[in-house]
Amino acid sequence: TGATGATGATGPQGPTIYPGVGVAYSTGSTWGTSYSVLGTGTGLLSNVSPTITSPTINGTSTQFSDPTNATAIGTAPVIYSGGVGISKDVYIGGTLNVSGNVYISGNTTTISANNFEISDSLIYMATGNPANLNDIGFVGHFNNGTYQHTGFVRDHTDGIWKLFSNVTTEPTANGINLSSATYDGLKVGSVVANNGFYSSNNYTGTYSDGVVVDYVTGSGRISVGPSDGLTIYNGGVGSSSLLSLSSSGALSLGTSGTGNAGQVLTSSGSSSSPSWTTISNVSTNSLTGLSSATINVGTTGRSVQANYYIIDTAFTINAPTGTPIEGQKLLIRLKDSGVAKGITWNSIFSVVGVTLPTTTVAGKTHYIGCVYNNIDSTWDVVAVGVKA
């Protein structure tokens, strides 16, 4: 039998399994060869020394005490370069800084803070909303004697954003039950919209393509709709229409109807409804035996035509009565009984480039056109004609 050969070199030290809670406490010897651990359980420790300063171990937990706050990975008193899996709850007493992304799963994420700040300018909600089955928005709660929710939510059932309160049921994963909602007011400086729908206090009909504007509550309303036309009311909710223009162009005025041909809409000068008025005040008179005629031009400034027939004696046309206005028109039509008669004109009739007739042409119709001159307080005669 030959001599025993030399002993080979010792191989590298493998992992050390020890009782305790995962990290050995070095007593001064090389890490992994001499340590003291209290507690129960089994930990697996590599023989490569981690960066740990002054750990403290007691019977229930492993504690590392170091006053240094970490502001980056390189400044931490404990550095671990691999991944970490934690199967139980974690409590962090200081600030948590995460340089990567954060993925949170579960049914509820609760944040308890006095201020919640996000640097992104957009909040992206309802990612992956399948087939538009979820409401989108934000909800808060308050208690004014009744616990309830308020919020601003897009209702997935109709696609309308709704500002609400008075919802006592809790939101679900799909949204919020708005069956008991009270819709709140919204105060803004102005609103720009492509179309609108006013669904409350709409007393002119149901609009599907129009808008009702209550510009002074209780004092006046205007409703507009492409298929309903334009309606103006002289009061608030429940008042009668003052003026309406249908989509076909028909014009009506309250209870005064649509008026007759040749009429205009005139104000009464008071708070009562305006009325339909005939454009011309036509006065046809037979002046047999009369020696004078007085024309009433009214007070509205509308054009007036006065017709005088069967003039059988010389007569005078007096100054018109009423209250004429600047530019008002007056047309006088005269015809004698077949015998020429003398005509005397009041001095208020002032000729402009024409000659007033002082005698009729027997059996002929005469036209005298006048315009009121408010500066000179005269009826300026601008046209005189005799029918051939």
PDB file of N, CA and C in Angstrom, residues 281-287 295 304-309 311 331-335 366-367:
ATOM      1  N   ASN A 281    -104.918 105.064 -41.817  1.00  0.00           N
ATOM      2  CA  ASN A 281    -106.173 105.542 -41.253  1.00  0.00           C
ATOM      3  C   ASN A 281    -106.963 106.194 -42.394  1.00  0.00           C
ATOM      4  N   VAL A 282    -107.764 105.414 -43.066  1.00  0.00           N
ATOM      5  CA  VAL A 282    -108.470 105.883 -44.259  1.00  0.00           C
ATOM      6  C   VAL A 282    -109.816 106.455 -43.852  1.00  0.00           C
ATOM      7  N   SER A 283    -110.074 107.701 -44.216  1.00  0.00           N
ATOM      8  CA  SER A 283    -111.339 108.354 -43.894  1.00  0.00           C
ATOM      9  C   SER A 283    -112.031 108.757 -45.198  1.00  0.00           C
ATOM     10  N   THR A 284    -113.128 108.119 -45.520  1.00  0.00           N
ATOM     11  CA  THR A 284    -113.883 108.420 -46.732  1.00  0.00           C
ATOM     12  C   THR A 284    -115.138 109.179 -46.344  1.00  0.00           C
ATOM     13  N   ASN A 285    -115.241 110.378 -46.815  1.00  0.00           N
ATOM     14  CA  ASN A 285    -116.374 111.218 -46.428  1.00  0.00           C
ATOM     15  C   ASN A 285    -117.086 111.790 -47.644  1.00  0.00           C
ATOM     16  N   SER A 286    -118.375 111.902 -47.552  1.00  0.00           N
ATOM     17  CA  SER A 286    -119.165 112.654 -48.534  1.00  0.00           C
ATOM     18  C   SER A 286    -119.438 114.023 -47.921  1.00  0.00           C
ATOM     19  N   LEU A 287    -118.864 115.043 -48.547  1.00  0.00           N
ATOM     20  CA  LEU A 287    -118.919 116.385 -47.941  1.00  0.00           C
ATOM     21  C   LEU A 287    -120.090 117.218 -48.468  1.00  0.00           C
ATOM     22  N   ILE A 295    -108.598 116.634 -40.862  1.00  0.00           N
ATOM     23  CA  ILE A 295    -108.031 115.280 -40.905  1.00  0.00           C
ATOM     24  C   ILE A 295    -107.373 114.969 -39.568  1.00  0.00           C
ATOM     25  N   VAL A 304    -101.169 108.137 -43.275  1.00  0.00           N
ATOM     26  CA  VAL A 304    -102.609 108.407 -43.267  1.00  0.00           C
ATOM     27  C   VAL A 304    -103.045 108.800 -44.677  1.00  0.00           C
ATOM     28  N   GLN A 305    -104.161 108.233 -45.106  1.00  0.00           N
ATOM     29  CA  GLN A 305    -104.770 108.640 -46.380  1.00  0.00           C
ATOM     30  C   GLN A 305    -106.187 109.104 -46.102  1.00  0.00           C
ATOM     31  N   ALA A 306    -106.517 110.325 -46.553  1.00  0.00           N
ATOM     32  CA  ALA A 306    -107.849 110.907 -46.367  1.00  0.00           C
ATOM     33  C   ALA A 306    -108.502 111.080 -47.736  1.00  0.00           C
ATOM     34  N   ASN A 307    -109.694 110.541 -47.917  1.00  0.00           N
ATOM     35  CA  ASN A 307    -110.408 110.582 -49.190  1.00  0.00           C
ATOM     36  C   ASN A 307    -111.678 111.426 -49.044  1.00  0.00           C
ATOM     37  N   TYR A 308    -111.829 112.406 -49.942  1.00  0.00           N
ATOM     38  CA  TYR A 308    -113.010 113.268 -49.906  1.00  0.00           C
ATOM     39  C   TYR A 308    -113.668 113.263 -51.284  1.00  0.00           C
ATOM     40  N   TYR A 309    -114.927 112.845 -51.330  1.00  0.00           N
ATOM     41  CA  TYR A 309    -115.663 112.728 -52.593  1.00  0.00           C
ATOM     42  C   TYR A 309    -116.942 113.573 -52.552  1.00  0.00           C
ATOM     43  N   ILE A 311    -117.653 116.556 -53.498  1.00  0.00           N
ATOM     44  CA  ILE A 311    -117.534 117.917 -52.970  1.00  0.00           C
ATOM     45  C   ILE A 311    -118.463 118.807 -53.809  1.00  0.00           C
ATOM     46  N   LEU A 331    -101.595 111.538 -47.338  1.00  0.00           N
ATOM     47  CA  LEU A 331    -102.054 111.592 -48.725  1.00  0.00           C
ATOM     48  C   LEU A 331    -103.532 111.982 -48.728  1.00  0.00           C
ATOM     49  N   ILE A 332    -103.831 113.077 -49.462  1.00  0.00           N
ATOM     50  CA  ILE A 332    -105.218 113.579 -49.548  1.00  0.00           C
ATOM     51  C   ILE A 332    -105.727 113.344 -50.966  1.00  0.00           C
ATOM     52  N   ARG A 333    -106.907 112.708 -51.066  1.00  0.00           N
ATOM     53  CA  ARG A 333    -107.515 112.464 -52.386  1.00  0.00           C
ATOM     54  C   ARG A 333    -108.842 113.223 -52.450  1.00  0.00           C
ATOM     55  N   LEU A 334    -109.008 114.042 -53.503  1.00  0.00           N
ATOM     56  CA  LEU A 334    -110.186 114.908 -53.647  1.00  0.00           C
ATOM     57  C   LEU A 334    -110.885 114.662 -54.987  1.00  0.00           C
ATOM     58  N   LYS A 335    -112.224 114.829 -54.960  1.00  0.00           N
ATOM     59  CA  LYS A 335    -112.992 114.798 -56.215  1.00  0.00           C
ATOM     60  C   LYS A 335    -114.320 115.515 -55.995  1.00  0.00           C
ATOM     61  N   HIS A 366    -107.982 114.300 -57.619  1.00  0.00           N
ATOM     62  CA  HIS A 366    -106.767 115.021 -57.263  1.00  0.00           C
ATOM     63  C   HIS A 366    -106.033 114.285 -56.126  1.00  0.00           C
ATOM     64  N   TYR A 367    -104.677 114.248 -56.227  1.00  0.00           N
ATOM     65  CA  TYR A 367    -103.855 113.694 -55.158  1.00  0.00           C
ATOM     66  C   TYR A 367    -102.897 114.764 -54.653  1.00  0.00           C
TER      67      TYR A 367
END
